[in-house]
């Protein structure tokens, strides 16, 4: 099968692989069951990150900054910082450092979506975030075959895998039958309707021609809360359902009590024990924290994916992302994508030896 780059408007052939390992087959069967439960797909909007392609590595790109950022400029700023620190700490010599700092200078002053340095192309990439919604309006939660730790770790020092850690974007990689079905179903995804500005709709139609292929990124997991007629995200995307639960646990035991004035921000508190250590070192009960402690205990009782607290329903939602692909690789930001900030200098000036130059 020909896997050469497809031209504009021409989709690339897809290679299908049939799962043979028991675990893979179970994941595939789980995906088939999920399709039967899905009522609709809801699209939340674009997310952005950074991908890199090294010379001679074919069509594949590796994700350098997770594709989870809310606007293109955030991704540009992340690339700016990575190149600056590489120039400071990891450049092989003055020539490479000059090339890295030249790219940094451009990122400080321009809305540039691709730079090439020392044989590597760095590109701001765009993905569309979406989720499945059941017939009763509930967002899809974690599936039985989604990875879970054998023993849940609720400690704040615990660190699980990061979203897109080590992810390689390869349009030639074989995919399973359910992944093929989802890719084909989403190839024609396009913004329509008067609620979208005309430039957004025009860019969306243009993307179908310039980037006709679709790659599915690994699922992510987000804490959402139910509002009157929709779901709103409470936390950013996480690589696992347990990481999302842990973020909700942190909100219950640390963030929300302080935001709502129940605990001084700098106080040492054990919410589970409902005590506060005050200036004299004495631990005093805080009965107004009982509701938070009870909710945190319920969350830690097992693989809890739905929690009602103070009249609000919180859920661990399984979210998906699709990335469009064209003849020159992954899609970048569209002209109609909104930036929340302007380019700016983020770090001190470096000289050719990697030393910080004083503003004086």
Coordinates of C-alpha atoms in Angstrom, one line a residue:
X1 CA 0.0 0.0 0.0
X2 CA 1.4 3.4 -1.0
X3 CA 2.0 5.6 2.1
X4 CA 3.5 8.6 0.2
X5 CA 2.4 12.0 1.1
X6 CA -1.1 12.8 -0.1
X7 CA -1.7 16.0 -2.0
X8 CA -4.2 18.7 -1.0
X9 CA -7.7 17.2 -0.8
X10 CA -6.5 13.7 -1.3
X11 CA -6.7 11.4 1.8
X12 CA -3.9 9.0 2.6
X13 CA -4.5 5.2 2.6
X14 CA -5.1 3.7 6.1
X15 CA -3.5 0.4 7.2
X16 CA -5.8 -1.7 9.4
X17 CA -4.4 -4.1 12.0
X18 CA -6.5 -6.7 13.7
X19 CA -5.7 -6.9 17.5
X20 CA -4.3 -10.4 18.4
X21 CA -3.2 -9.9 22.0
X22 CA -6.0 -10.5 24.6
X23 CA -5.6 -7.0 26.2
X24 CA -5.7 -5.3 22.8
X25 CA -8.8 -7.3 21.8
X26 CA -10.5 -6.4 25.1
X27 CA -9.8 -2.7 24.4
X28 CA -11.3 -3.1 20.9
X29 CA -14.4 -4.8 22.3
X30 CA -14.8 -2.1 24.9
X31 CA -14.6 0.5 22.1
X32 CA -17.4 -1.3 20.2
X33 CA -19.6 -1.3 23.4
X34 CA -18.9 2.4 23.9
X35 CA -20.2 3.2 20.4
X36 CA -23.6 1.6 21.3
X37 CA -23.9 3.9 24.4
X38 CA -23.0 7.1 22.6
X39 CA -25.7 9.5 21.7
X40 CA -23.8 12.4 20.1
X41 CA -20.3 13.8 19.9
X42 CA -19.8 17.3 21.3
X43 CA -16.9 19.5 20.1
X44 CA -15.3 21.8 22.7
X45 CA -12.8 23.6 20.5
X46 CA -9.2 23.7 19.5
X47 CA -6.1 22.8 21.6
X48 CA -2.5 23.6 20.8
X49 CA 0.9 22.1 21.4
X50 CA 4.3 21.8 19.8
X51 CA 5.6 18.9 17.6
X52 CA 9.1 18.4 16.2
X53 CA 10.4 16.5 13.1
X54 CA 14.0 15.6 12.7
X55 CA 15.7 15.5 9.2
X56 CA 15.5 12.0 7.7
X57 CA 12.7 10.7 10.0
X58 CA 10.1 10.4 7.4
X59 CA 6.5 11.6 8.0
X60 CA 6.5 11.1 11.7
X61 CA 6.6 14.0 14.2
X62 CA 7.2 13.7 18.0
X63 CA 5.1 15.8 20.4
X64 CA 7.4 18.1 22.3
X65 CA 4.7 20.1 24.2
X66 CA 1.4 18.4 25.1
X67 CA -1.4 19.3 22.8
X68 CA -3.5 20.7 25.6
X69 CA -3.0 24.5 25.5
X70 CA -5.9 26.8 25.0
X71 CA -4.4 29.2 22.4
X72 CA -1.6 29.2 19.8
X73 CA 0.5 31.8 21.7
X74 CA 0.7 29.7 24.8
X75 CA 2.3 27.0 22.6
X76 CA 4.7 29.5 21.0
X77 CA 5.7 30.7 24.4
X78 CA 6.3 27.1 25.5
X79 CA 8.5 26.5 22.5
X80 CA 10.3 29.8 23.2
X81 CA 11.2 28.6 26.7
X82 CA 12.4 25.2 25.5
X83 CA 14.7 26.7 22.8
X84 CA 16.0 29.3 25.3
X85 CA 16.9 26.6 27.9
X86 CA 18.4 24.4 25.2
X87 CA 20.6 27.3 24.1
X88 CA 21.6 28.0 27.7
X89 CA 22.3 24.5 28.9
X90 CA 22.5 22.0 26.0
X91 CA 23.8 23.7 22.8
X92 CA 26.8 22.0 21.3
X93 CA 28.6 25.2 20.6
X94 CA 28.3 28.9 19.6
X95 CA 27.0 28.1 16.1
X96 CA 24.0 26.0 17.4
X97 CA 23.4 28.5 20.2
X98 CA 23.2 31.4 17.7
X99 CA 20.6 29.4 15.6
X100 CA 18.6 28.6 18.7
X101 CA 18.7 32.3 19.9
X102 CA 17.7 33.5 16.5
X103 CA 14.6 31.3 16.7
X104 CA 13.9 32.6 20.2
X105 CA 14.1 36.2 19.0
X106 CA 11.5 35.5 16.3
X107 CA 9.2 33.9 18.8
X108 CA 9.6 36.9 21.1
X109 CA 8.4 39.3 18.4
X110 CA 6.3 37.3 15.8
X111 CA 3.3 35.0 15.8
X112 CA 5.5 32.4 14.0
X113 CA 4.1 28.8 13.8
X114 CA 7.2 27.0 12.6
X115 CA 10.9 27.4 13.0
X116 CA 13.8 25.2 11.9
X117 CA 16.9 24.8 14.0
X118 CA 19.9 22.5 13.6
X119 CA 18.1 19.9 11.4
X120 CA 14.8 20.0 13.4
X121 CA 11.5 21.5 12.4
X122 CA 9.4 22.8 15.3
X123 CA 5.7 23.4 14.6
X124 CA 2.8 24.7 16.6
X125 CA 0.1 22.1 16.0
X126 CA -3.7 22.2 16.4
X127 CA -6.1 19.5 17.6
X128 CA -9.8 19.5 18.0
X129 CA -11.1 18.4 21.4
X130 CA -14.4 16.4 21.6
X131 CA -16.3 14.0 23.8
X132 CA -19.1 11.5 23.6
X133 CA -22.4 12.2 25.2
X134 CA -25.0 9.6 26.1
X135 CA -28.7 9.7 25.3
X136 CA -29.4 11.3 28.7
X137 CA -26.8 14.0 28.3
X138 CA -24.1 12.5 30.5
X139 CA -20.5 12.7 29.2
X140 CA -18.7 9.5 28.6
X141 CA -16.6 8.4 31.6
X142 CA -13.6 6.2 31.8
X143 CA -14.0 2.8 30.1
X144 CA -13.3 -0.5 31.9
X145 CA -10.1 -1.0 29.8
X146 CA -8.7 2.5 30.4
X147 CA -5.4 2.1 32.5
X148 CA -5.9 2.3 36.3
X149 CA -3.3 1.8 39.0
X150 CA -3.5 -1.4 40.9
X151 CA -3.2 0.5 44.2
X152 CA -4.5 4.1 43.9
X153 CA -1.9 6.6 45.2
X154 CA -3.5 9.8 46.7
X155 CA -0.4 11.4 47.9
X156 CA 0.3 14.9 46.6
X157 CA 3.9 14.0 45.8
X158 CA 2.7 11.3 43.4
X159 CA 3.3 11.9 39.7
X160 CA 1.7 9.8 37.0
X161 CA 2.4 9.9 33.3
X162 CA 1.9 13.3 31.6
X163 CA -0.5 13.8 28.6
X164 CA 1.2 13.0 25.3
X165 CA 4.5 12.0 27.0
X166 CA 6.6 10.3 24.4
X167 CA 3.8 10.5 21.8
X168 CA 4.9 10.1 18.1
X169 CA 2.5 11.3 15.4
X170 CA 2.8 8.9 12.5
X171 CA 0.1 8.9 9.7
X172 CA 1.4 5.6 8.4
X173 CA 1.0 3.7 11.6
X174 CA -1.5 0.8 11.4
X175 CA -4.7 1.3 13.4
X176 CA -7.5 -0.9 14.7
X177 CA -10.9 -1.4 13.1
X178 CA -12.7 0.9 15.6
X179 CA -10.0 3.5 15.2
X180 CA -10.5 3.4 11.4
X181 CA -14.2 3.8 11.8
X182 CA -13.8 6.8 14.1
X183 CA -11.2 8.4 11.8
X184 CA -13.4 8.0 8.7
X185 CA -16.5 9.3 10.6
X186 CA -14.6 12.5 11.7
X187 CA -12.8 13.2 8.4
X188 CA -15.6 15.7 7.4
X189 CA -15.9 17.3 10.8
X190 CA -16.4 21.0 10.1
X191 CA -17.8 24.1 11.9
X192 CA -21.2 25.0 10.7
X193 CA -24.1 27.1 11.9
X194 CA -24.5 30.9 12.5
X195 CA -23.1 30.7 16.0
X196 CA -19.6 30.4 14.5
X197 CA -18.2 33.5 12.7
X198 CA -17.8 33.3 9.0
X199 CA -14.0 33.3 9.1
X200 CA -14.0 30.3 11.5
X201 CA -16.4 28.4 9.2
X202 CA -14.2 29.3 6.2
X203 CA -11.0 28.1 7.8
X204 CA -12.8 24.9 8.9
X205 CA -13.9 24.2 5.3
X206 CA -10.4 25.0 4.0
X207 CA -8.9 22.5 6.5
X208 CA -10.9 19.6 4.9
X209 CA -9.0 20.3 1.7
X210 CA -5.5 21.2 3.0
X211 CA -5.5 18.6 5.8
X212 CA -7.9 15.8 4.7
X213 CA -6.6 13.1 7.1
X214 CA -7.4 12.6 10.7
X215 CA -5.1 11.2 13.5
X216 CA -6.7 10.3 16.8
X217 CA -4.6 11.2 19.8
X218 CA -4.7 9.1 23.1
X219 CA -7.8 9.8 25.3
X220 CA -7.4 12.3 28.1
X221 CA -9.5 12.7 31.3
X222 CA -11.0 15.8 32.7
X223 CA -13.0 16.8 35.8
X224 CA -16.2 18.5 34.6
X225 CA -19.2 19.9 36.5
X226 CA -22.8 19.9 35.4
X227 CA -24.4 23.3 34.8
X228 CA -28.0 23.9 33.8
X229 CA -27.8 22.4 30.3
X230 CA -24.1 21.6 29.7
X231 CA -20.8 20.4 31.2
X232 CA -18.0 22.7 32.0
X233 CA -14.3 21.7 32.7
X234 CA -13.0 22.1 36.2
X235 CA -9.5 20.8 35.6
X236 CA -7.1 20.5 32.6
X237 CA -6.7 17.2 30.8
X238 CA -4.9 14.3 32.5
X239 CA -3.3 11.2 31.1
X240 CA -5.4 8.9 33.3
X241 CA -8.7 8.8 35.1
X242 CA -6.9 8.5 38.4
X243 CA -4.8 11.6 37.8
X244 CA -8.1 13.5 37.1
X245 CA -9.6 12.1 40.4
X246 CA -6.5 13.1 42.3
X247 CA -6.9 16.7 40.9
X248 CA -10.5 16.7 42.3
X249 CA -9.2 15.4 45.6
X250 CA -6.7 18.2 45.8
X251 CA -9.4 20.7 45.1
X252 CA -11.5 19.3 47.9
X253 CA -8.7 19.0 50.4
X254 CA -6.7 22.1 49.6
X255 CA -7.8 24.6 46.9
X256 CA -11.5 25.1 47.6
X257 CA -11.4 25.4 51.4
X258 CA -8.8 28.2 51.0
X259 CA -10.6 29.9 48.1
X260 CA -13.8 30.0 50.2
X261 CA -12.1 31.3 53.2
X262 CA -12.4 28.3 55.4
X263 CA -8.7 28.0 55.9
X264 CA -6.0 30.7 55.8
X265 CA -3.9 30.2 52.7
X266 CA -0.7 29.6 54.7
X267 CA -2.2 27.4 57.4
X268 CA -1.1 23.8 57.8
X269 CA -4.3 21.7 57.6
X270 CA -5.3 18.1 57.6
X271 CA -8.8 18.3 56.1
X272 CA -9.4 14.6 56.5
X273 CA -8.9 15.0 60.3
X274 CA -10.8 18.4 60.2
X275 CA -8.1 20.1 62.2
X276 CA -6.0 23.2 61.7
X277 CA -2.6 23.9 63.2
X278 CA -2.6 27.6 64.3
X279 CA 0.1 29.9 65.5
X280 CA 0.5 28.3 68.9
X281 CA 0.9 24.8 67.4
X282 CA -2.4 23.6 68.8
X283 CA -4.7 21.5 66.6
X284 CA -8.3 22.8 66.7
X285 CA -11.3 21.1 65.1
X286 CA -12.8 22.8 62.1
X287 CA -16.3 21.4 61.8
X288 CA -17.0 23.5 58.7
X289 CA -14.5 21.3 56.8
X290 CA -16.5 18.2 57.5
X291 CA -18.4 18.4 54.2
X292 CA -15.1 18.6 52.3
X293 CA -13.6 15.7 54.2
X294 CA -16.7 13.6 53.6
X295 CA -16.6 14.2 49.9
X296 CA -12.8 13.5 49.7
X297 CA -13.4 10.2 51.6
X298 CA -16.2 9.2 49.2
X299 CA -13.9 10.0 46.2
X300 CA -11.1 7.8 47.6
X301 CA -13.4 4.9 48.3
X302 CA -12.8 3.3 44.9
X303 CA -12.8 4.2 41.2
X304 CA -15.4 6.9 41.7
X305 CA -16.2 8.7 38.4
X306 CA -19.2 10.8 39.6
X307 CA -19.4 12.8 42.8
X308 CA -22.1 15.2 44.1
X309 CA -20.8 17.9 46.3
X310 CA -22.7 21.0 47.6
X311 CA -25.4 20.5 45.0
X312 CA -23.0 20.2 42.0
X313 CA -22.3 17.0 40.1
X314 CA -18.7 16.4 39.2
X315 CA -17.7 13.8 36.8
X316 CA -14.5 12.3 35.4
X317 CA -15.0 12.7 31.6
X318 CA -13.2 10.9 28.9
X319 CA -12.2 13.4 26.3
X320 CA -10.7 12.9 22.8
X321 CA -8.7 14.9 20.4
X322 CA -8.3 14.7 16.7
X323 CA -5.4 16.2 14.7
X324 CA -5.8 17.0 11.0
X325 CA -3.0 16.0 8.7
X326 CA -2.0 17.2 5.2
X327 CA 0.8 16.8 2.6
X328 CA 3.3 18.7 4.9
X329 CA 2.3 17.1 8.2
X330 CA 0.1 18.1 11.1
X331 CA -2.2 21.1 10.9
X332 CA -1.0 24.3 12.5
X333 CA -3.1 27.2 13.9
X334 CA -5.8 28.7 11.6
X335 CA -6.0 32.4 10.9
X336 CA -9.3 32.6 12.9
X337 CA -7.8 31.0 16.0
X338 CA -7.8 33.5 18.9
X339 CA -4.6 34.4 20.8
X340 CA -5.0 35.4 24.4
X341 CA -1.7 37.3 24.5
X342 CA 1.0 38.9 22.3
X343 CA 4.5 37.6 21.8
X344 CA 7.0 38.9 24.3
X345 CA 10.5 38.3 25.8
X346 CA 10.2 35.6 28.4
X347 CA 13.9 35.2 29.5
X348 CA 17.1 37.2 29.8
X349 CA 19.4 37.7 26.9
X350 CA 22.2 35.1 26.4
X351 CA 25.6 35.6 24.8
X352 CA 27.2 33.1 22.5
X353 CA 28.7 31.3 25.4
X354 CA 25.3 30.7 27.0
X355 CA 25.9 33.3 29.8
X356 CA 23.1 35.7 30.8
X357 CA 23.7 39.2 29.7
X358 CA 22.7 41.9 32.2
X359 CA 20.2 44.5 31.0
X360 CA 22.6 47.1 32.3

